[in-house]
Structures are given as structure tokens and as C-alpha cells.
mmCIF file of C-alpha atoms in Angstrom:
data_model
loop_
_atom_site.group_PDB
_atom_site.id
_atom_site.type_symbol
_atom_site.label_atom_id
_atom_site.label_comp_id
_atom_site.label_asym_id
_atom_site.label_seq_id
_atom_site.Cartn_x
_atom_site.Cartn_y
_atom_site.Cartn_z
ATOM 1 C CA MET Q 462 -6.994 25.496 -12.963
ATOM 2 C CA ALA Q 463 -3.451 26.841 -13.009
ATOM 3 C CA ILE Q 464 -3.813 28.113 -9.434
ATOM 4 C CA VAL Q 465 -5.004 24.712 -8.153
ATOM 5 C CA ALA Q 466 -2.076 23.106 -9.979
ATOM 6 C CA ILE Q 467 0.359 25.539 -8.359
ATOM 7 C CA ILE Q 468 -1.059 24.778 -4.892
ATOM 8 C CA PHE Q 469 -0.577 21.026 -5.483
ATOM 9 C CA LEU Q 470 2.977 21.535 -6.841
ATOM 10 C CA LEU Q 471 3.935 23.719 -3.896
ATOM 11 C CA GLY Q 472 2.542 21.123 -1.486
ATOM 12 C CA GLY Q 473 4.614 18.499 -3.277
ATOM 13 C CA PHE Q 474 7.768 20.609 -3.013
ATOM 14 C CA PHE Q 475 7.095 21.181 0.662
ATOM 15 C CA PHE Q 476 6.761 17.493 1.490
ATOM 16 C CA THR Q 477 9.786 16.493 -0.611
ATOM 17 C CA PHE Q 478 11.807 19.181 1.214
ATOM 18 C CA VAL Q 479 10.598 17.863 4.607
ATOM 19 C CA ALA Q 480 11.582 14.366 3.510
ATOM 20 C CA ALA Q 481 15.141 15.468 2.663
ATOM 21 C CA LEU Q 482 15.380 17.409 5.913
ATOM 22 C CA GLY Q 483 14.144 14.387 7.862
ATOM 23 C CA VAL Q 484 16.814 12.132 6.341
ATOM 24 C CA ILE Q 485 19.454 14.548 7.635
ATOM 25 C CA ARG Q 486 17.960 15.138 11.105
ATOM 26 C CA LEU Q 487 16.632 11.763 12.225
ATOM 27 C CA PRO Q 488 18.990 9.529 14.206
ATOM 28 C CA ASP Q 489 19.064 6.057 12.633
ATOM 29 C CA PHE Q 490 18.290 3.962 9.592
ATOM 30 C CA TYR Q 491 14.679 3.045 10.487
ATOM 31 C CA SER Q 492 13.558 6.537 11.383
ATOM 32 C CA ARG Q 493 15.184 7.902 8.255
ATOM 33 C CA LEU Q 494 13.126 5.425 6.244
ATOM 34 C CA HIS Q 495 10.025 7.100 7.673
ATOM 35 C CA ALA Q 496 11.067 10.407 6.240
ATOM 36 C CA SER Q 497 12.261 9.178 2.846
ATOM 37 C CA GLY Q 498 9.601 6.528 2.350
ATOM 38 C CA LYS Q 499 6.441 8.399 3.210
ATOM 39 C CA CYS Q 500 6.797 12.154 3.049
ATOM 40 C CA GLU Q 501 8.400 11.625 -0.319
ATOM 41 C CA THR Q 502 5.488 9.476 -1.496
ATOM 42 C CA LEU Q 503 3.007 12.226 -0.681
ATOM 43 C CA GLY Q 504 5.382 14.841 -2.145
ATOM 44 C CA MET Q 505 5.705 13.032 -5.442
ATOM 45 C CA VAL Q 506 2.014 12.178 -5.619
ATOM 46 C CA LEU Q 507 1.060 15.838 -5.013
ATOM 47 C CA SER Q 508 3.527 16.995 -7.700
ATOM 48 C CA PHE Q 509 2.201 14.552 -10.261
ATOM 49 C CA LEU Q 510 -1.434 15.400 -9.433
ATOM 50 C CA GLY Q 511 -0.546 19.068 -9.874
ATOM 51 C CA LEU Q 512 0.925 18.355 -13.287
ATOM 52 C CA ALA Q 513 -2.144 16.243 -14.231
ATOM 53 C CA ILE Q 514 -4.453 19.062 -13.214
ATOM 54 C CA TYR Q 515 -2.391 21.575 -15.210
ATOM 55 C CA GLU Q 516 -2.624 19.268 -18.195
ATOM 56 C CA GLY Q 517 -6.413 19.103 -18.029
ATOM 57 C CA PHE Q 518 -8.513 16.070 -18.935
ATOM 58 C CA THR Q 519 -6.243 14.508 -21.577
ATOM 59 C CA LEU Q 520 -4.484 11.217 -22.184
ATOM 60 C CA THR Q 521 -1.286 12.663 -20.681
ATOM 61 C CA ALA Q 522 -3.147 13.438 -17.444
ATOM 62 C CA LEU Q 523 -4.446 9.892 -17.337
ATOM 63 C CA LYS Q 524 -0.900 8.527 -17.800
ATOM 64 C CA LEU Q 525 0.361 10.780 -14.988
ATOM 65 C CA PHE Q 526 -2.444 9.421 -12.829
ATOM 66 C CA PHE Q 527 -1.192 5.936 -13.560
ATOM 67 C CA ILE Q 528 2.285 6.929 -12.353
ATOM 68 C CA VAL Q 529 0.642 8.107 -9.099
ATOM 69 C CA ILE Q 530 -0.994 4.741 -8.585
ATOM 70 C CA PHE Q 531 2.283 2.903 -9.221
ATOM 71 C CA ILE Q 532 4.157 5.125 -6.754
ATOM 72 C CA PHE Q 533 1.481 4.373 -4.164
ATOM 73 C CA ILE Q 534 2.039 0.641 -4.568
ATOM 74 C CA ALA Q 535 5.802 0.546 -5.230
ATOM 75 C CA ASN Q 536 7.106 3.016 -2.642
ATOM 76 C CA PRO Q 537 5.763 1.314 0.513
ATOM 77 C CA THR Q 538 6.892 -2.050 -0.878
ATOM 78 C CA GLY Q 539 10.440 -0.746 -1.332
ATOM 79 C CA THR Q 540 10.450 0.810 2.099
ATOM 80 C CA HIS Q 541 9.251 -2.437 3.624
ATOM 81 C CA ILE Q 542 11.923 -4.477 1.821
ATOM 82 C CA LEU Q 543 14.720 -2.090 2.976
ATOM 83 C CA SER Q 544 13.535 -2.151 6.600
ATOM 84 C CA ARG Q 545 13.166 -5.933 6.603
ATOM 85 C CA ALA Q 546 16.638 -6.399 5.161
ATOM 86 C CA ALA Q 547 18.043 -4.084 7.836
ATOM 87 C CA TYR Q 548 16.124 -5.939 10.566
ATOM 88 C CA ARG Q 549 17.359 -9.337 9.374
ATOM 89 C CA SER Q 550 20.967 -8.221 9.165
ATOM 90 C CA GLY Q 551 20.717 -7.189 12.799
ATOM 91 C CA ILE Q 552 20.599 -3.407 12.871
ATOM 92 C CA LYS Q 553 19.202 -2.395 16.273
ATOM 93 C CA PRO Q 554 16.681 0.504 16.247
ATOM 94 C CA TRP Q 555 17.719 3.675 18.033
ATOM 95 C CA THR Q 556 15.680 4.423 21.158
ATOM 96 C CA ARG Q 557 15.396 7.274 23.649
ATOM 97 C CA LYS Q 558 16.568 5.032 26.489
ATOM 98 C CA GLY Q 559 19.778 3.761 24.931
ATOM 99 C CA GLU Q 560 20.919 7.200 23.888
ATOM 100 C CA MET J 549 -9.661 -32.877 -4.437
ATOM 101 C CA SER J 550 -13.440 -32.874 -4.090
ATOM 102 C CA SER J 551 -15.516 -31.732 -7.051
ATOM 103 C CA LYS J 552 -17.281 -29.094 -4.936
ATOM 104 C CA ARG J 553 -14.080 -27.330 -3.989
ATOM 105 C CA SER J 554 -12.615 -27.414 -7.473
ATOM 106 C CA LYS J 555 -15.816 -25.754 -8.693
ATOM 107 C CA GLU J 556 -15.322 -22.893 -6.194
ATOM 108 C CA ILE J 557 -11.736 -22.462 -7.299
ATOM 109 C CA THR J 558 -12.812 -22.329 -10.916
ATOM 110 C CA ALA J 559 -15.314 -19.518 -10.247
ATOM 111 C CA SER J 560 -12.650 -17.528 -8.400
ATOM 112 C CA GLU J 561 -10.170 -18.169 -11.155
ATOM 113 C CA LEU J 562 -12.647 -17.069 -13.825
ATOM 114 C CA ARG J 563 -13.264 -13.775 -12.028
ATOM 115 C CA HIS J 564 -9.522 -13.346 -11.609
ATOM 116 C CA SER J 565 -8.722 -13.989 -15.287
ATOM 117 C CA PHE J 566 -11.536 -11.717 -16.458
ATOM 118 C CA VAL J 567 -10.455 -8.776 -14.261
ATOM 119 C CA LEU J 568 -6.786 -9.229 -15.083
ATOM 120 C CA PHE J 569 -7.592 -9.255 -18.820
ATOM 121 C CA ILE J 570 -9.746 -6.122 -18.527
ATOM 122 C CA LEU J 571 -7.015 -4.338 -16.551
ATOM 123 C CA LEU J 572 -4.288 -5.288 -19.020
ATOM 124 C CA PHE J 573 -6.347 -4.334 -22.035
ATOM 125 C CA ALA J 574 -7.436 -0.997 -20.536
ATOM 126 C CA PHE J 575 -3.803 -0.295 -19.643
ATOM 127 C CA TRP J 576 -2.771 -1.039 -23.241
ATOM 128 C CA VAL J 577 -5.441 1.232 -24.710
ATOM 129 C CA ILE J 578 -4.526 4.128 -22.391
ATOM 130 C CA LEU J 579 -0.775 3.812 -23.023
ATOM 131 C CA SER J 580 -1.075 3.379 -26.815
ATOM 132 C CA GLY J 581 -3.739 6.016 -27.338
ATOM 133 C CA HIS J 582 -4.630 4.585 -30.768
ATOM 134 C CA LEU J 583 -8.138 3.164 -31.273
ATOM 135 C CA ASP J 584 -7.681 1.558 -34.711
ATOM 136 C CA LEU J 585 -8.130 -2.149 -35.409
ATOM 137 C CA LYS J 586 -4.411 -2.962 -35.692
ATOM 138 C CA HIS J 587 -3.417 -1.568 -32.262
ATOM 139 C CA LEU J 588 -6.502 -2.869 -30.521
ATOM 140 C CA SER J 589 -6.037 -6.415 -31.851
ATOM 141 C CA ILE J 590 -2.342 -6.478 -30.829
ATOM 142 C CA GLY J 591 -3.410 -5.348 -27.354
ATOM 143 C CA PHE J 592 -6.186 -7.907 -27.181
ATOM 144 C CA VAL J 593 -3.852 -10.789 -28.117
ATOM 145 C CA SER J 594 -1.128 -9.736 -25.663
ATOM 146 C CA ALA J 595 -3.663 -9.315 -22.830
ATOM 147 C CA VAL J 596 -5.032 -12.836 -23.466
ATOM 148 C CA VAL J 597 -1.556 -14.363 -23.702
ATOM 149 C CA ILE J 598 -0.379 -12.641 -20.494
ATOM 150 C CA THR J 599 -3.508 -13.715 -18.617
ATOM 151 C CA ILE J 600 -2.898 -17.335 -19.661
ATOM 152 C CA ILE J 601 0.824 -17.600 -19.047
ATOM 153 C CA THR J 602 0.760 -15.839 -15.646
ATOM 154 C CA ARG J 603 -2.023 -18.117 -14.363
ATOM 155 C CA PRO J 604 0.320 -20.448 -12.351
ATOM 156 C CA LEU J 605 1.993 -17.415 -10.727
ATOM 157 C CA MET J 606 -1.199 -15.978 -9.387
ATOM 158 C CA HIS J 607 -2.065 -18.647 -6.843
ATOM 159 C CA MET J 608 -1.705 -17.550 -3.274
ATOM 160 C CA SER J 609 -2.175 -20.089 -0.510
ATOM 161 C CA SER J 610 -3.595 -18.864 2.781
ATOM 162 C CA THR J 611 -1.310 -18.761 5.800
ATOM 163 C CA SER J 612 -3.962 -19.577 8.422
ATOM 164 C CA GLU J 613 -6.039 -21.969 6.298
ATOM 165 C CA PRO J 614 -3.601 -24.047 4.146
ATOM 166 C CA GLN J 615 -6.348 -25.784 2.176
ATOM 167 C CA LYS J 616 -7.607 -22.520 0.705
ATOM 168 C CA THR J 617 -6.134 -20.890 -2.386
ATOM 169 C CA TYR J 618 -6.704 -17.326 -3.442
ATOM 170 C CA PHE J 619 -6.164 -15.702 -6.810
ATOM 171 C CA ALA J 620 -4.330 -12.396 -6.930
ATOM 172 C CA PHE J 621 -7.030 -10.446 -8.755
ATOM 173 C CA ASP J 622 -10.054 -11.946 -7.088
ATOM 174 C CA PHE J 623 -10.923 -9.643 -4.172
ATOM 175 C CA PRO J 624 -13.857 -7.359 -3.269
ATOM 176 C CA TYR J 625 -13.011 -4.567 -5.755
ATOM 177 C CA PHE J 626 -15.706 -2.077 -4.837
ATOM 178 C CA ARG J 627 -15.157 -2.260 -1.125
ATOM 179 C CA TYR J 628 -11.403 -1.955 -1.788
ATOM 180 C CA ILE J 629 -11.931 1.182 -3.879
ATOM 181 C CA ALA J 630 -14.252 2.549 -1.171
ATOM 182 C CA TYR J 631 -11.394 2.041 1.296
ATOM 183 C CA TRP J 632 -9.063 4.332 -0.679
ATOM 184 C CA PRO J 633 -10.526 7.771 0.155
ATOM 185 C CA TRP J 634 -10.328 6.971 3.866
ATOM 186 C CA LEU J 635 -6.719 5.789 3.461
ATOM 187 C CA LEU J 636 -5.759 8.913 1.465
ATOM 188 C CA TRP J 637 -7.206 11.146 4.162
ATOM 189 C CA GLN J 638 -5.240 9.215 6.823
ATOM 190 C CA ILE J 639 -2.035 9.575 4.768
ATOM 191 C CA VAL J 640 -2.466 13.355 4.432
ATOM 192 C CA LYS J 641 -3.302 13.789 8.104
ATOM 193 C CA ALA J 642 -0.389 11.678 9.324
ATOM 194 C CA ASN J 643 2.029 13.287 6.837
ATOM 195 C CA ILE J 644 1.324 16.740 8.238
ATOM 196 C CA GLU J 645 1.922 15.332 11.730
ATOM 197 C CA ILE J 646 5.299 13.915 10.729
ATOM 198 C CA ALA J 647 6.287 17.065 8.902
ATOM 199 C CA LEU J 648 5.616 19.031 12.100
ATOM 200 C CA VAL J 649 7.747 16.561 14.077
ATOM 201 C CA ILE J 650 10.666 16.838 11.660
ATOM 202 C CA LEU J 651 10.465 20.663 11.526
ATOM 203 C CA ASN J 652 10.256 20.882 15.347
ATOM 204 C CA PRO J 653 13.687 21.967 16.666
ATOM 205 C CA ASN J 654 13.411 19.583 19.661
ATOM 206 C CA LEU J 655 12.731 16.555 17.402
ATOM 207 C CA PRO J 656 10.120 14.981 19.733
ATOM 208 C CA ILE J 657 10.478 11.393 18.532
ATOM 209 C CA ASN J 658 10.416 8.128 20.436
ATOM 210 C CA PRO J 659 11.224 5.292 18.018
ATOM 211 C CA GLN J 660 9.972 1.896 19.053
ATOM 212 C CA ILE J 661 9.198 -1.527 17.677
ATOM 213 C CA ILE J 662 5.624 -2.715 18.241
ATOM 214 C CA THR J 663 4.192 -6.131 17.481
ATOM 215 C CA PHE J 664 0.675 -7.273 17.113
ATOM 216 C CA ARG J 665 -1.240 -10.226 15.726
ATOM 217 C CA LYS J 666 -3.935 -10.041 13.123
ATOM 218 C CA LYS J 667 -5.491 -13.248 11.847
ATOM 219 C CA MET J 668 -6.686 -12.974 8.261
ATOM 220 C CA SER J 669 -7.231 -15.780 5.836
ATOM 221 C CA ASN J 670 -6.696 -13.956 2.559
ATOM 222 C CA PRO J 671 -2.989 -13.157 1.848
ATOM 223 C CA HIS J 672 -4.182 -10.178 -0.162
ATOM 224 C CA ALA J 673 -5.605 -8.680 3.004
ATOM 225 C CA HIS J 674 -2.194 -9.001 4.671
ATOM 226 C CA VAL J 675 -0.563 -7.245 1.715
ATOM 227 C CA VAL J 676 -3.069 -4.380 1.827
ATOM 228 C CA LEU J 677 -2.728 -3.971 5.598
ATOM 229 C CA ALA J 678 1.086 -4.001 5.540
ATOM 230 C CA ASN J 679 1.082 -1.554 2.645
ATOM 231 C CA SER J 680 -1.374 0.755 4.411
ATOM 232 C CA ILE J 681 0.707 0.691 7.586
ATOM 233 C CA THR J 682 3.821 1.658 5.657
ATOM 234 C CA LEU J 683 1.975 4.388 3.733
ATOM 235 C CA THR J 684 0.705 6.049 6.867
ATOM 236 C CA PRO J 685 3.660 8.103 8.086
ATOM 237 C CA GLY J 686 5.043 7.297 11.470
ATOM 238 C CA THR J 687 4.802 3.513 11.002
ATOM 239 C CA VAL J 688 6.765 1.102 8.781
ATOM 240 C CA THR J 689 6.004 -2.604 8.510
ATOM 241 C CA VAL J 690 9.350 -4.279 9.185
ATOM 242 C CA ASP J 691 8.305 -7.918 8.954
ATOM 243 C CA VAL J 692 5.207 -10.087 8.695
ATOM 244 C CA LYS J 693 5.473 -13.695 9.840
ATOM 245 C CA ASP J 694 2.197 -15.502 9.225
ATOM 246 C CA ASP J 695 -0.029 -13.198 11.268
ATOM 247 C CA LEU J 696 2.565 -11.488 13.503
ATOM 248 C CA TYR J 697 3.265 -7.927 12.457
ATOM 249 C CA LEU J 698 6.501 -6.204 13.390
ATOM 250 C CA VAL J 699 6.104 -2.458 13.053
ATOM 251 C CA HIS J 700 8.593 0.361 13.605
ATOM 252 C CA ALA J 701 6.847 3.449 14.939
ATOM 253 C CA LEU J 702 8.496 6.865 14.956
ATOM 254 C CA THR J 703 6.376 8.587 17.627
ATOM 255 C CA ASP J 704 4.213 7.592 20.584
ATOM 256 C CA SER J 705 1.047 8.823 18.909
ATOM 257 C CA ALA J 706 1.788 6.750 15.784
ATOM 258 C CA ALA J 707 2.289 3.639 17.903
ATOM 259 C CA LYS J 708 -0.927 4.331 19.873
ATOM 260 C CA GLY J 709 -2.830 4.877 16.667
ATOM 261 C CA LEU J 710 -1.961 1.380 15.474
ATOM 262 C CA VAL J 711 -2.151 -0.495 18.810
ATOM 263 C CA PRO J 712 -4.611 1.337 21.022
ATOM 264 C CA GLU J 713 -4.960 0.323 24.704
ATOM 265 C CA ASP J 714 -8.509 -0.913 24.274
ATOM 266 C CA GLY J 715 -9.894 -2.650 21.226
ATOM 267 C CA GLU J 716 -8.536 -2.705 17.716
ATOM 268 C CA ALA J 717 -7.107 0.058 15.554
ATOM 269 C CA GLU J 718 -9.492 1.542 12.995
ATOM 270 C CA MET J 719 -7.243 0.554 10.089
ATOM 271 C CA LEU J 720 -7.205 -3.154 11.058
ATOM 272 C CA THR J 721 -10.971 -3.233 11.392
ATOM 273 C CA LYS J 722 -11.394 -1.467 8.036
ATOM 274 C CA VAL J 723 -9.067 -3.826 6.156
ATOM 275 C CA SER J 724 -10.673 -6.937 7.578
ATOM 276 C CA SER J 725 -14.123 -5.666 6.738
ATOM 277 C CA VAL J 726 -12.973 -4.875 3.189
ATOM 278 C CA PHE J 727 -11.951 -8.521 2.748
ATOM 279 C CA GLY J 728 -14.926 -9.898 4.653
ATOM 280 C CA GLU J 729 -12.812 -11.532 7.349
ATOM 281 C CA GLU J 730 -14.455 -12.433 10.597
ATOM 282 C CA CYS J 731 -13.651 -9.801 13.165
ATOM 283 C CA ALA J 732 -14.472 -12.137 16.068
ATOM 284 C CA ARG J 733 -11.393 -14.310 15.531
ATOM 285 C CA THR J 734 -8.929 -11.440 15.693
ATOM 286 C CA GLY J 735 -7.111 -10.359 18.759
ATOM 287 C CA SER J 736 -4.330 -7.845 19.107
ATOM 288 C CA GLU J 737 -1.453 -8.268 21.531
ATOM 289 C CA VAL J 738 0.821 -5.513 22.654
ATOM 290 C CA SER J 739 4.426 -5.936 23.695
ATOM 291 C CA ALA J 740 7.208 -3.356 23.883
#
């Protein structure tokens, strides 16, 4: 059980790290949202699942699982609201052509 | 309002209220962790009160069919749950793809805005589709106006996955079949 939990936690760390790296490397607001909004979702979900597996079948694990479901619903919603606000305030997306 | 239609709405509303009550009560029991009469009865009363006072907030009118009203918690639950494993697998697959793109020293990205139309009657279906698009890495739903989707795609393959050259993307077909929408009425348009 502990080994499976460690694999999940390491996967979570990896994707959170990639998300942070993506925020630094990508060129503009919209593409940075991709990194922070999604890689981080999977990173956090994997971390919480790892903790839930480590905890075993208890009430705490069930509560952690609830956090996972909330992240899955709330994180895309937040990302969508940020990108829509940026689009409405007139930020132009970066493209290869207009480099 | 005809009596036939109000009857339909009542059935939908009953299902909605029942499911919302069960969800709230189950949530209470899991968070409290106590199974004695005092805690259970407090939870029961709060679940009933919340179900009643949030009733006016849970109406959603359809964008394409204005005469129809949907309730927030009245949707095909089992087909929706059956959709989740497929979505999770897509998320993992696409996440690895994006991680490879970010870790690639050349940063092979080609950000673009793509638009497409997807006619669906149930607003819940639009929410699920927009949420799924944002969850799948490489695409973010920027805006939804009625049935016009504005999506920011990070790479060419992410854009192609959502708006293929022929036919409809798998995700769109899946979501509309979850909500029992007619696939014949839909048509996707591509523009740069």
C-alpha cells in the first residue's frame, strides 16, 4: 500500500513541478493558464489520491476523496473565468506568426 | 402554462429535490462521522431546509429551446458517472503530452483560438462539455455564447483533437450521448 501511495505522490510532485516550470517557460497569459490550470489539477489530484491510499479505507480517506472531486470541478471553472476575463479585457493571444 | 407541461416539470423537480437531498445528507454524514440520533436529525433538517430554499436558484432555462426549463440535479446520473473513467483517461493521456511539450527545450507550441458550434438543449450538457474541454490539457474554454465555443488551444494536436477535419470530436459525441441530445442536429464549424 505504502509503495502505491509513494508512486501516486511522486506523480503528483512531478506534475506540479511541470506546472510551475510551464508558468515560467510559456510565452503569454493564455498558454500559462494551460500549465497552471491543468497540470496542477492532475498533480494535486494524484497527491491527494496518494494520501487517501496511504490512509487506507477510513473516513479520512473518504474526505480526501471529496477534496479531489471538488478540485476537479472548481479548478477548470476558475481557469475558465480567468481566461474569459482576459479575453473580454482585450488581451490578444500570442501566436507563432506575430512573434 | 398547460397542465401537461407543468406535470413534466414537477416530475423533473421531484427527481432533482430527491437527489439534492440525498447528496446533502450523505455529505453531512461523511463530514460529521457521527451516527447518533442527534447528529443525524440535525443533518436531516438542514438537508431538507437547503433543498427547499435553494429551489428557485436551481432553474436553468435552455438556450436553444427557451420554453424548456431544466433543474440542476436532474440529469442522467449513471451515464454521467460512466463518462468519468473515459474522461480521467483522456486527462492523464493529455497531461503527459503537455508535460513533454513543456519539458522539450524547443517548446514546440502553436497557440491558437479555435471556434466551433455545438447545439445542445440542456445547459448542464454545456457546463459538462466546457469543463471537460478545460480539464483536458492543451485546451481551455475561453467563452461560450449560446452554442458557440471559443477555445484556446496550446498545440496543433490539441486543436485537431477537438476540431478534427472530418466529423465530430469524440468528446462532443460522448457528452451529447450522455445527455441524450440528438446528434443529427449538431454541426461543427472550423475557423482560424
